[in-house]
C-alpha positions in Angstrom: 71.8 -95.6 37.9 74.1 -95.0 34.9 73.1 -93.8 31.5 73.4 -95.9 28.6 75.4 -96.1 25.4 72.2 -94.9 23.7 71.3 -92.0 26.2 75.1 -91.1 26.7 75.1 -90.2 22.7 71.7 -88.7 22.6 73.1 -86.0 25.6 76.5 -85.8 23.6 74.5 -84.9 20.6 72.4 -82.3 22.6 75.8 -80.6 24.2 77.2 -80.7 20.6 73.9 -79.1 19.2 74.2 -76.4 21.7 78.1 -75.3 20.4 76.9 -75.1 17.0 74.2 -73.0 17.7 76.1 -70.6 19.9 77.8 -68.9 17.0 74.6 -69.1 14.9 72.5 -67.2 17.7 75.5 -64.6 17.7 75.8 -64.1 13.8 71.9 -63.8 13.5 71.7 -61.0 16.6 74.5 -59.0 14.7 72.5 -59.5 11.1 69.5 -58.6 12.7 70.8 -55.3 14.1 72.2 -54.5 10.3 69.1 -55.6 8.3 66.2 -55.5 10.8 64.6 -57.9 8.5 61.4 -60.8 9.2 63.5 -63.6 7.7 66.6 -62.7 9.6 64.5 -62.5 13.1 63.1 -65.5 12.2 66.4 -67.5 12.0 66.9 -65.3 15.5 64.2 -67.2 17.1 64.4 -70.4 15.6 68.2 -70.7 17.3 67.0 -69.2 20.4 64.3 -71.6 20.5 66.3 -74.9 19.6 69.1 -73.4 22.2 67.0 -73.6 25.1 65.4 -76.6 24.1 68.8 -78.6 24.3 70.0 -76.9 26.8 67.4 -77.9 28.7 67.1 -81.7 27.1 70.9 -81.5 28.9 69.7 -80.8 32.0 67.0 -83.4 32.1 69.6 -86.2 30.8 71.4 -85.7 33.4 69.2 -84.8 36.5 66.4 -87.5 35.3 69.1 -90.2 34.1 66.3 -92.8 35.0 63.5 -91.2 32.7 64.9 -93.2 29.7 66.4 -95.7 31.2 63.4 -98.5 31.1 63.0 -98.7 27.7 65.9 -99.5 24.8 63.5 -98.0 22.2 62.2 -95.1 23.9 66.2 -94.7 24.0 67.0 -95.5 20.7 64.4 -92.7 19.5 65.5 -90.3 21.2 68.8 -90.7 19.9 67.8 -91.1 16.3 65.5 -87.4 17.6 69.1 -86.0 18.3 70.7 -86.6 15.4 68.6 -85.7 12.9 68.5 -82.3 15.2 72.6 -82.6 14.5 72.5 -82.8 10.9 70.1 -79.8 10.7 72.0 -77.4 12.6 75.3 -78.6 11.2 74.1 -77.8 7.8 72.5 -74.3 9.2 75.8 -73.8 10.6 78.1 -74.7 7.7 75.7 -72.3 5.1 75.5 -69.7 7.9 79.3 -69.6 8.7 80.9 -70.0 5.6 
């Protein structure tokens, strides 16, 4: 069964989130090696957890397509949650990398 447009958009956002999180992890690893503060460790832990969650989400979007296919309300909710994550990660990326 092919993915619908909402789930395809959600999968794309999860993949973009992974791409945004990779440089954040790199920056925060370097910063932690330099400063060794709890704040940087927390930011690094957050980025690694979000990276793992989004990578697993991408895997499940493509391996279990029928899981989300049944209910359009679930598809819409998943898309909204992925979009909110994207906005939050994009703002954090901008603030970190500027």
